[in-house]
mmCIF file of C-alpha atoms and ligand atoms in Angstrom:
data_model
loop_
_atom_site.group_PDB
_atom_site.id
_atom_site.type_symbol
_atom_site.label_atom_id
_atom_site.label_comp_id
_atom_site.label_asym_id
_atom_site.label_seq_id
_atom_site.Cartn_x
_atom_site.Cartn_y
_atom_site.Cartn_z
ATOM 1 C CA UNK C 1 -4.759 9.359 -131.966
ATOM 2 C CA UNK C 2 -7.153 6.394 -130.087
ATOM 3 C CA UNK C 3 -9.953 5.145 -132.011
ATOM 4 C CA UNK C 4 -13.218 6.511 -130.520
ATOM 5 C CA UNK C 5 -14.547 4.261 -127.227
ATOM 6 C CA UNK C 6 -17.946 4.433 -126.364
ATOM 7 C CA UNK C 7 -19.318 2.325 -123.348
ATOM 8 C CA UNK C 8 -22.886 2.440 -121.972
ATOM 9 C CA UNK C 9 -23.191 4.509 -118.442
ATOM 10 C CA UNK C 10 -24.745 2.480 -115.636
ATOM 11 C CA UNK C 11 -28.150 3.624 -114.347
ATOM 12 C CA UNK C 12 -28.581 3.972 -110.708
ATOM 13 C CA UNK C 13 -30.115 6.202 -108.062
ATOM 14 C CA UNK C 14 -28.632 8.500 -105.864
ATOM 15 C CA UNK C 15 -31.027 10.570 -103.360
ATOM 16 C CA UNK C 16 -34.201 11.057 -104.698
ATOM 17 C CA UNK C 17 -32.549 11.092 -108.490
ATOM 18 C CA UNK C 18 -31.839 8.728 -110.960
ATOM 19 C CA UNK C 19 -28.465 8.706 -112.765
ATOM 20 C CA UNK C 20 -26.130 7.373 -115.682
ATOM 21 C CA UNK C 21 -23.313 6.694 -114.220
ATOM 22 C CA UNK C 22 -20.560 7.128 -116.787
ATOM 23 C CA UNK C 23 -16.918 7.237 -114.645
ATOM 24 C CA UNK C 24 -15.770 4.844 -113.387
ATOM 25 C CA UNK C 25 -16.189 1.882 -115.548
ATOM 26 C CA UNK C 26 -15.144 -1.714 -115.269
ATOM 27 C CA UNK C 27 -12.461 -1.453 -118.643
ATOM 28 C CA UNK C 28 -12.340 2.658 -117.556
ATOM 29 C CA UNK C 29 -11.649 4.219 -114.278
ATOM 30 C CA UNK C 30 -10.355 7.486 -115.151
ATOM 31 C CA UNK C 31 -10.032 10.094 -117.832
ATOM 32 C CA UNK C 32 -7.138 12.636 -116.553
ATOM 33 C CA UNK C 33 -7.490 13.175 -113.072
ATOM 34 C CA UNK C 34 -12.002 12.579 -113.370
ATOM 35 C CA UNK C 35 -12.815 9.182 -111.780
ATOM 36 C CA UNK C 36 -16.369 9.482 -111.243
ATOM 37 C CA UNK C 37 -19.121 11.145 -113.748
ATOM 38 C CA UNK C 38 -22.783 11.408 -112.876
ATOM 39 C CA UNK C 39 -25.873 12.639 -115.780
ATOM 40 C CA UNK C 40 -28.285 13.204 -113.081
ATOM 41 C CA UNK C 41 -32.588 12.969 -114.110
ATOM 42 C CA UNK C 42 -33.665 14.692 -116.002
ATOM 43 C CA UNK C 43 -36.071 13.551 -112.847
ATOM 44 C CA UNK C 44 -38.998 15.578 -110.877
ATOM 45 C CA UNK C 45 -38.091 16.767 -107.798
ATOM 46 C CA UNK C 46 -39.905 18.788 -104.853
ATOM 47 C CA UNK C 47 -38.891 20.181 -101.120
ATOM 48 C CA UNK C 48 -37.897 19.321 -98.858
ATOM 49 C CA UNK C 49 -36.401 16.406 -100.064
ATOM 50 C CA UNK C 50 -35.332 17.673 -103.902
ATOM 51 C CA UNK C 51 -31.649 15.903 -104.676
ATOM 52 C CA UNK C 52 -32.112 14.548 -101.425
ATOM 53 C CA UNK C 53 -28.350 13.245 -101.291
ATOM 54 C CA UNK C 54 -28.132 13.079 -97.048
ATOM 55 C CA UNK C 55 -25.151 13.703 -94.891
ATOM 56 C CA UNK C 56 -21.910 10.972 -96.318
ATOM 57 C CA UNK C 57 -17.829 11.543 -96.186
ATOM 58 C CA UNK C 58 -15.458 12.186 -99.007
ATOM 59 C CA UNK C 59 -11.665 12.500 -99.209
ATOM 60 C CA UNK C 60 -9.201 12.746 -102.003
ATOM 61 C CA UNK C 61 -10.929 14.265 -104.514
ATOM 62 C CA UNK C 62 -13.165 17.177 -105.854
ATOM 63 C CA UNK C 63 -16.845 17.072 -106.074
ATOM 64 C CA UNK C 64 -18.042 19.239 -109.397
ATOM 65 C CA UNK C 65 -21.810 19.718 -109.062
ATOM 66 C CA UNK C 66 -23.108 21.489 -112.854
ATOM 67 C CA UNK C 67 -27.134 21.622 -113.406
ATOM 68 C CA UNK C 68 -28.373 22.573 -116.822
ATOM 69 C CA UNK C 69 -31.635 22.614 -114.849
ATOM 70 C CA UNK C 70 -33.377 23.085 -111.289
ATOM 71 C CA UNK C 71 -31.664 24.036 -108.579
ATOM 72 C CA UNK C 72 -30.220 22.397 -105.300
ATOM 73 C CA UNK C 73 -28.673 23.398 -101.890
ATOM 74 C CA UNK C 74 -25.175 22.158 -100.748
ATOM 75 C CA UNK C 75 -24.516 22.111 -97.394
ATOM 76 C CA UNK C 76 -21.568 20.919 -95.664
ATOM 77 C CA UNK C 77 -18.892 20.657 -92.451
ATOM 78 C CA UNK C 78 -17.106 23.681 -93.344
ATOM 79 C CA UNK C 79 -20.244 25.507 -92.312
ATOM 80 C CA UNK C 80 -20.673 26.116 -96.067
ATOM 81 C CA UNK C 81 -24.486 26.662 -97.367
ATOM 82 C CA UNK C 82 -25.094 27.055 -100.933
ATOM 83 C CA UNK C 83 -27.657 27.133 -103.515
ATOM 84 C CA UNK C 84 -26.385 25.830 -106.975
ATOM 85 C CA UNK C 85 -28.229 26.754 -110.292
ATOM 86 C CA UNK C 86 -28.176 26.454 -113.836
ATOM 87 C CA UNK C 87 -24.532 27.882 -115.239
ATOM 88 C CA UNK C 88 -23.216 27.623 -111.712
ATOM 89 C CA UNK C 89 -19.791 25.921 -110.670
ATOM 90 C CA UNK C 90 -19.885 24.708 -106.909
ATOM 91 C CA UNK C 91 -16.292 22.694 -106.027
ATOM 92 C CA UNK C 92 -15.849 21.210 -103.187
ATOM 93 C CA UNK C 93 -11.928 20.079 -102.149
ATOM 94 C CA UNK C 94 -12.407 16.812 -99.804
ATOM 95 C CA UNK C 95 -8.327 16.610 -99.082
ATOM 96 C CA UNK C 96 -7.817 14.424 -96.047
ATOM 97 C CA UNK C 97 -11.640 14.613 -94.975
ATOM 98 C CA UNK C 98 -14.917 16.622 -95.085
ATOM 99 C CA UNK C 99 -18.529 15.922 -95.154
ATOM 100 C CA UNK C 100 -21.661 17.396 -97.406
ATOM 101 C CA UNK C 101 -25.248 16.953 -98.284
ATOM 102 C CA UNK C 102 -27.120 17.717 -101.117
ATOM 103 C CA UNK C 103 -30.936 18.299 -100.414
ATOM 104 C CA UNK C 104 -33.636 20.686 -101.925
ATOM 105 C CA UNK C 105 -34.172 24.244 -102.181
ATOM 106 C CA UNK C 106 -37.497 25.475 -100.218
ATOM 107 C CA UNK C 107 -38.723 27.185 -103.317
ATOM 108 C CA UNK C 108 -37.887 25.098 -106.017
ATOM 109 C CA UNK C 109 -40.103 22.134 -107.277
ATOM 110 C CA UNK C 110 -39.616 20.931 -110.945
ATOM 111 C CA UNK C 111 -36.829 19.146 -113.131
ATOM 112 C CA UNK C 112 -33.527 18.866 -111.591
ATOM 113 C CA UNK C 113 -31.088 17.807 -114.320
ATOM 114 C CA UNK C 114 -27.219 18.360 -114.454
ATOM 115 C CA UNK C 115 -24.130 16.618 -113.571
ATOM 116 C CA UNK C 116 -21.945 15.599 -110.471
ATOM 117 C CA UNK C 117 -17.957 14.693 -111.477
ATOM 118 C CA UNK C 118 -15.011 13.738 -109.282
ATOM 119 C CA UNK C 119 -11.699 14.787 -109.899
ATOM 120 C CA UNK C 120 -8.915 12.549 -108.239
ATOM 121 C CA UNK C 121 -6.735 14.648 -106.230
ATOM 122 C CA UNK C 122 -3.017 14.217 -106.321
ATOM 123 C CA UNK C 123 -0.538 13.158 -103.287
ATOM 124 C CA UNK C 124 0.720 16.905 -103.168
ATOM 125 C CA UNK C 125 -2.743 18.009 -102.020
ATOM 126 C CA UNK C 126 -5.060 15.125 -101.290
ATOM 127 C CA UNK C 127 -4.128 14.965 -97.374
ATOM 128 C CA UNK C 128 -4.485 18.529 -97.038
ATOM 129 C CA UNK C 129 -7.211 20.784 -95.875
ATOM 130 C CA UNK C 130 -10.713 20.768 -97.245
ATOM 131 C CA UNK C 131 -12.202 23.942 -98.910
ATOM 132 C CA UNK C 132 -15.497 24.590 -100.903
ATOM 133 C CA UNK C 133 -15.438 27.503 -103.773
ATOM 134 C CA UNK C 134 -19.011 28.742 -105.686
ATOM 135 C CA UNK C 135 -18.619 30.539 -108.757
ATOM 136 C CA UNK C 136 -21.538 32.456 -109.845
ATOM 137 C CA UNK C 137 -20.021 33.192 -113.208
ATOM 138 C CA UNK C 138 -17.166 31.831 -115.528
ATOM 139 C CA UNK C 139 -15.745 32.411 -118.603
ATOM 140 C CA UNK C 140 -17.297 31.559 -122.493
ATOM 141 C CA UNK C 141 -15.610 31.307 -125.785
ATOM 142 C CA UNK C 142 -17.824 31.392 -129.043
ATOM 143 C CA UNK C 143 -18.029 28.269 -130.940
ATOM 144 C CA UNK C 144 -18.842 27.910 -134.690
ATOM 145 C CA UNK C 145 -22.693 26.855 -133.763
ATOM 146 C CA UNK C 146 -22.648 27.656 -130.034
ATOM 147 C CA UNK C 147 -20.754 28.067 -126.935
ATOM 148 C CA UNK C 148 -18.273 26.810 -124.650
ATOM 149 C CA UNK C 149 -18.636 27.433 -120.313
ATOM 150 C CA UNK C 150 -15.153 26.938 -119.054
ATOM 151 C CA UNK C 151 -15.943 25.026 -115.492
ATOM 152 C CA UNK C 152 -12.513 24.224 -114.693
ATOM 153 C CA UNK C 153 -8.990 24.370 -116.402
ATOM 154 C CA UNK C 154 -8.617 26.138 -119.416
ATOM 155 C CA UNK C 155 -9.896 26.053 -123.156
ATOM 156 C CA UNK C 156 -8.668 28.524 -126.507
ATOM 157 C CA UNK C 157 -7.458 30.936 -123.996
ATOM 158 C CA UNK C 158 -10.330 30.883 -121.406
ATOM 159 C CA UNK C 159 -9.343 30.321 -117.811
ATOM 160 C CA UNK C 160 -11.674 29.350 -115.180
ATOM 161 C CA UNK C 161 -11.005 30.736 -111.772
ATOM 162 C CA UNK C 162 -11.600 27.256 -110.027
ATOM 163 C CA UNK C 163 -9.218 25.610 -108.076
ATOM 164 C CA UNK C 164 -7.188 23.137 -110.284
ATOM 165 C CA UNK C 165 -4.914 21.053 -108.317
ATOM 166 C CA UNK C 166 -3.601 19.191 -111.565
ATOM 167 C CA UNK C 167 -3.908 20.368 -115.724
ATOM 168 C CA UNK C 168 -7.238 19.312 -116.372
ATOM 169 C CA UNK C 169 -10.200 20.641 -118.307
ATOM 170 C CA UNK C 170 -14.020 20.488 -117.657
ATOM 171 C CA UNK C 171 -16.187 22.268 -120.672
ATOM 172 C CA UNK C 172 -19.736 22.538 -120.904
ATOM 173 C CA UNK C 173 -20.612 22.541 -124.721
ATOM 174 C CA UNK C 174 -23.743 24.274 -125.806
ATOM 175 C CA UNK C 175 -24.414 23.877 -129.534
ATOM 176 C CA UNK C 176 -27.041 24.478 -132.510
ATOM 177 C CA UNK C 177 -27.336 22.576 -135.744
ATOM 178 C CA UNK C 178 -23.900 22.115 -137.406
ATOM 179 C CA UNK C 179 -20.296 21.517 -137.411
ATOM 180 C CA UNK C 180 -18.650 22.650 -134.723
ATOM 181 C CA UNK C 181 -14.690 21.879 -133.978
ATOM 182 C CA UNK C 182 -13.462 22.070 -130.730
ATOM 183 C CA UNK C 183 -9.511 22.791 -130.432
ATOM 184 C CA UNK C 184 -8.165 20.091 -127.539
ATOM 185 C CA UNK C 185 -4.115 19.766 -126.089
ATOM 186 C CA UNK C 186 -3.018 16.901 -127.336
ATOM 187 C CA UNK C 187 -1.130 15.590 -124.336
ATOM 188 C CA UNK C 188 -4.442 15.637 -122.223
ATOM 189 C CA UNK C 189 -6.786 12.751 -122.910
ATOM 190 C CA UNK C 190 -10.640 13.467 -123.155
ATOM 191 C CA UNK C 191 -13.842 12.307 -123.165
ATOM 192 C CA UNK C 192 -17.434 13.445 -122.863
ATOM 193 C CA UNK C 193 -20.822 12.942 -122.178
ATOM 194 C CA UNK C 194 -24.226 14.090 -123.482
ATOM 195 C CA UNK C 195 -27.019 15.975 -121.269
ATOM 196 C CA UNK C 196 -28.927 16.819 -124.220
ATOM 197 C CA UNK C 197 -29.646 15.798 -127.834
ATOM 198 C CA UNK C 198 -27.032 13.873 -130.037
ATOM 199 C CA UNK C 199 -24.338 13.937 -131.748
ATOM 200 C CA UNK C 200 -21.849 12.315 -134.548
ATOM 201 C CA UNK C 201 -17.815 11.825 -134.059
ATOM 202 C CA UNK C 202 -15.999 10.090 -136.041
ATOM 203 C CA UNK C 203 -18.757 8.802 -137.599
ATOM 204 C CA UNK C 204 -20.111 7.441 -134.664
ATOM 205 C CA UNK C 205 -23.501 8.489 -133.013
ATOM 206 C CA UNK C 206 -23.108 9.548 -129.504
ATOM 207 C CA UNK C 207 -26.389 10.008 -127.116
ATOM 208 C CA UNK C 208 -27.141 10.487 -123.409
ATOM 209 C CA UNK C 209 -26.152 7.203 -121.561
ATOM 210 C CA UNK C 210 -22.779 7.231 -123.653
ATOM 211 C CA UNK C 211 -19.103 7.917 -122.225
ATOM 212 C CA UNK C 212 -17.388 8.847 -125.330
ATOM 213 C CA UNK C 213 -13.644 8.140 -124.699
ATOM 214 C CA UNK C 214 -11.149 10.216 -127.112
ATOM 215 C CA UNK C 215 -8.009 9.171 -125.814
ATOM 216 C CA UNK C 216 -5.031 11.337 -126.503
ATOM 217 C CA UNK C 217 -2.848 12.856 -129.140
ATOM 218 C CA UNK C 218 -5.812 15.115 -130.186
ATOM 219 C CA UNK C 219 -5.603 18.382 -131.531
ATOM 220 C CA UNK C 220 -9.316 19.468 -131.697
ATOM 221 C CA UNK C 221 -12.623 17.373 -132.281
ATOM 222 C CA UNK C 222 -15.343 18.204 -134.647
ATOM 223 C CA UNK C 223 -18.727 17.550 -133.368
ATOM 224 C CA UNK C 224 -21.768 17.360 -136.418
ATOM 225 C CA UNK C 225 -25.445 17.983 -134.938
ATOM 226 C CA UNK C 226 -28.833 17.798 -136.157
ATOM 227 C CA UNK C 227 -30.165 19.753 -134.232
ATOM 228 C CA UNK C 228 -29.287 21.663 -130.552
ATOM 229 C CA UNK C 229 -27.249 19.581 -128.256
ATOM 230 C CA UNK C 230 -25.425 19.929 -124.949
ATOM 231 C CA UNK C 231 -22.423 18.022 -123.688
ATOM 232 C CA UNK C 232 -20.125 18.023 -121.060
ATOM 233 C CA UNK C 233 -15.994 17.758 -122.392
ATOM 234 C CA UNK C 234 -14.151 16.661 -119.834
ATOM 235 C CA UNK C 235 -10.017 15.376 -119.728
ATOM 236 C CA UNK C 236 -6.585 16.102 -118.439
ATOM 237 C CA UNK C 237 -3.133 15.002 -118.314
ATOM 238 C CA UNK C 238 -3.210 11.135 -118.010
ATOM 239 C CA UNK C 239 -3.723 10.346 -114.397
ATOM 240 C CA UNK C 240 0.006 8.914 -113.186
ATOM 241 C CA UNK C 241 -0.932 7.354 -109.658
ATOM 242 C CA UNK C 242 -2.950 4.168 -109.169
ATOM 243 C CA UNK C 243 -6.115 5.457 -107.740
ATOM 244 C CA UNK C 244 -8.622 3.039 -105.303
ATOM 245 C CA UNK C 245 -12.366 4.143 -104.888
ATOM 246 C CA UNK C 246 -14.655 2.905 -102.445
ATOM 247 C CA UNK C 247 -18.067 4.130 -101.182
ATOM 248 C CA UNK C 248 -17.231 8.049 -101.540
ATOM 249 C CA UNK C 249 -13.393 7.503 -101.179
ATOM 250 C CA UNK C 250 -10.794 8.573 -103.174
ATOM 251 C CA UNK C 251 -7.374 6.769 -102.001
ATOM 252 C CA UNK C 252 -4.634 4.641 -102.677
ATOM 253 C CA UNK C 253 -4.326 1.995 -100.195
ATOM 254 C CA UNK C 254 -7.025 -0.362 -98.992
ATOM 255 C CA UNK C 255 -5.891 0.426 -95.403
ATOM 256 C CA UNK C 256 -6.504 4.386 -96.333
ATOM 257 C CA UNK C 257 -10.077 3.792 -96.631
ATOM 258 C CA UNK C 258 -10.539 0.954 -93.919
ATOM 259 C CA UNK C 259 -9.630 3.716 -91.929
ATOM 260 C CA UNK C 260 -11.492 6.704 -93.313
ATOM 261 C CA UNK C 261 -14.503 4.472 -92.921
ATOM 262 C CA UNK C 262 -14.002 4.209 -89.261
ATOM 263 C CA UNK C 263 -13.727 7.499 -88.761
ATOM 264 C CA UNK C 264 -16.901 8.358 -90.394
ATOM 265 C CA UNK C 265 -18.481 5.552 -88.270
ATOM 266 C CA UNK C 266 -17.175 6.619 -85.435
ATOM 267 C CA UNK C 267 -18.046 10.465 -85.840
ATOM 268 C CA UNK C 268 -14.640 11.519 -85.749
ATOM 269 C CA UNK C 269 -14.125 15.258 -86.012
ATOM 270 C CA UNK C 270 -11.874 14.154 -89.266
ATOM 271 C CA UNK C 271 -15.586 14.733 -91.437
ATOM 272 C CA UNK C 272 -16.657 17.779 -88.807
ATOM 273 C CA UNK C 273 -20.877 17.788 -88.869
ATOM 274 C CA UNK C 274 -23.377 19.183 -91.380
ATOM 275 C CA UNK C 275 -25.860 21.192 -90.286
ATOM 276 C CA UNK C 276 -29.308 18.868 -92.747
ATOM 277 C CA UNK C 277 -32.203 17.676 -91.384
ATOM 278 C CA UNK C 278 -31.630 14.056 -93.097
ATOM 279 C CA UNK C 279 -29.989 11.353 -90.838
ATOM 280 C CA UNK C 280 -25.976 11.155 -92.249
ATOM 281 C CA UNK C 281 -25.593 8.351 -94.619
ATOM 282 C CA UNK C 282 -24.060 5.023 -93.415
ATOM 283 C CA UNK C 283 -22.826 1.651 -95.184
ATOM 284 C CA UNK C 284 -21.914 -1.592 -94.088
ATOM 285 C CA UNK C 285 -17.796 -1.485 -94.084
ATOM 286 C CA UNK C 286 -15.186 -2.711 -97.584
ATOM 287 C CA UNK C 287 -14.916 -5.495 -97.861
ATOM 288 C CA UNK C 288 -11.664 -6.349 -97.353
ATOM 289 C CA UNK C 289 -12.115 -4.656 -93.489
ATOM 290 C CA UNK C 290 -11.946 -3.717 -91.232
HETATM 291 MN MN1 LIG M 301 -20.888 13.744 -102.252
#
C-alpha cells in the first residue's frame, strides 16, 4: 500500500467556468484508465451562454460530465441533445472521432458546479465508432454516514449500466459527520477529489483543489469528516499503454494527433457537425506539427 499523494489541482477556465484541474499532472498523468479530471465553479452562470464550452473534437477517450449542481445541455455530431442535471451520468465514447458542445440550458440561471473526467480508451476500442449514453438514474449503496452513486464500474456489488470499455470505477461519495470506510479492489489504483467540504485520510487533510492519490494494494479507505462532505472516488486497473494528450486528444503517437488536428481544421466529416449557435473551437496546431 502507497503512501497517500496529494498535489494541488491547477486553476483554469474552460467556457464561461472556472476549474481545478486535477488529472493530468506534471509527476501524474493517469489514475487507471482517467487522464483528465475537472472540479468545475462552483461559478454563476446564465443563458444562453451557461457552461458555454463551444463546438471542439475529441478522440480516444470518454467524456464523464457529473454536476452536483445547475444544469447544462450537451449537444453533439451524433445528433445527440441532452440536458444533464444533478445525479445525472452523461458519457460520451469519442473512439476514432466525434465532436460536442457544452452550452446553457434556456431556463436555468444560477450555480453550475460538478465535474468533467476523461477516461483513456484502450486500442481494442479507441478507433472505433463514437456513441453517447445518458443515464437518468444509477445505482446507490448505503455507507456508514452517507451514500455512494455508482457512475461507472462497479462498487460492494453495485453495477452501473454505463459503458466500461476497461475495469474501472467512478463513485460519487456523499457523506455526513463521521467515519465512513469505503471497501476498494486492491489491484485497481485510486484516487479522489473533493466537490464539497473536507476530509482526513491517513491523517492527512484533504480539501477541494486536492488530487488525493491512493495508489494500489488497497482494500478499503476510511474517510473521517467533520461535518457533510462530497467527493468524487475515482480508479481502475493501472493504465498499461503509454497514453499522449494534446488539446482534446487522447492518442498514442504524435503523428495520431498531427493528424486528428487536421481533420478538425479542415472540417473533415471524421468530427461530423454540431448543431450550437457558438462558432466551433479552434487552436493554433502541436507543436511538434504539422
Ligand atoms: Mn469536450
Amino acid at each position: 500500500m502507497g503512501d497517500l499523494e496529494i498535489t494541488d489541482s491547477q486553476e483554469t477556465q474552460v467556457g464561461a467556468v472556472g476549474v481545478r484541474r486535477a488529472l493530468p499532472r506534471q509527476r501524474r498523468r493517469t489514475v487507471g484508465p482517467w487522464c483528465f479530471v475537472d472540479h468545475m465553479g462552483p461559478s454563476p452562470v446564465r443563458p444562453p451562454r451557461g457552461m458555454g464550452v463551444a463546438p471542439h473534437p475529441h478522440i480516444g477517450l470518454q467524456t464523464v460530465t457529473w454536476l452536483v449542481e445547475g444544469e447544462a445541455l450537451h449537444r453533439d455530431s451524433l445528433g445527440t441533445e441532452q440536458v444533464v442535471r444533478p445525479g445525472e451520468l452523461n458519457l460520451m465514447t469519442a473512439g476514432r472521432g466525434v465532436s460536442h458542445s457544452e452550452e446553457g440550458t434556456d431556463a436555468y440561471r444560477g450555480t453550475l458546479h460538478g465535474l468533467q473526467l476523461w477516461i483513456a480508451q484502450p486500442s481494442a476500442t479507441r478507433n472505433g465508432p463514437p456513441a453517447f449514453e445518458h443515464h437518468g438514474a444509477l445505482p446507490r449503496r448505503e455507507l456508514d454516514v452517507g451514500e455512494a452513486t455508482v457512475l461507472v464500474g462497479e462498487l460492494d456489488g453495485a453495477t452501473s449500466p454505463a459503458r466500461c470499455d476497461t475495469e474501472h470505477l467512478g463513485v460519487d461519495l456523499l457523506v455526513r459527520a463521521g467515519t465512513t470506510t469505503v471497501p476498494l479492489r486492491g489491484d485497481f489504483e485510486h484516487a479522489l477529489v473533493i466537490v464539497d467540504g473536507a476530509l482526513r485520510l491517513d491523517e492527512k487533510i484533504v480539501e477541494p483543489g486536492h488530487l488525493a492519490y491512493l495508489g494500489t494494494g488497497r482494500s478499503e479507505i476510511t474517510l473521517v469528516t467533520r461535518g457533510p462532505a462530497r467527493l468524487l472516488l475515482f480508479g481502475g486497473l493501472p493504465f498499461d499503454e503509454a497514453v499522449l494528450m494534446w488539446w482534446n486528444f487522447v492518442a498514442r503517437t504524435r503523428g495520431e494527433i498531427v493528424e486528428a488536428y487536421r481533420d478538425w481544421m479542415t472540417n473533415d466529416d471524421r468530427f461530423g457537425r454540431v448543431d450550437s449557435t457558438l462558432p466551433r473551437i479552434e487552436v493554433g496546431p502541436p507543436p511538434w506539427g504539422p
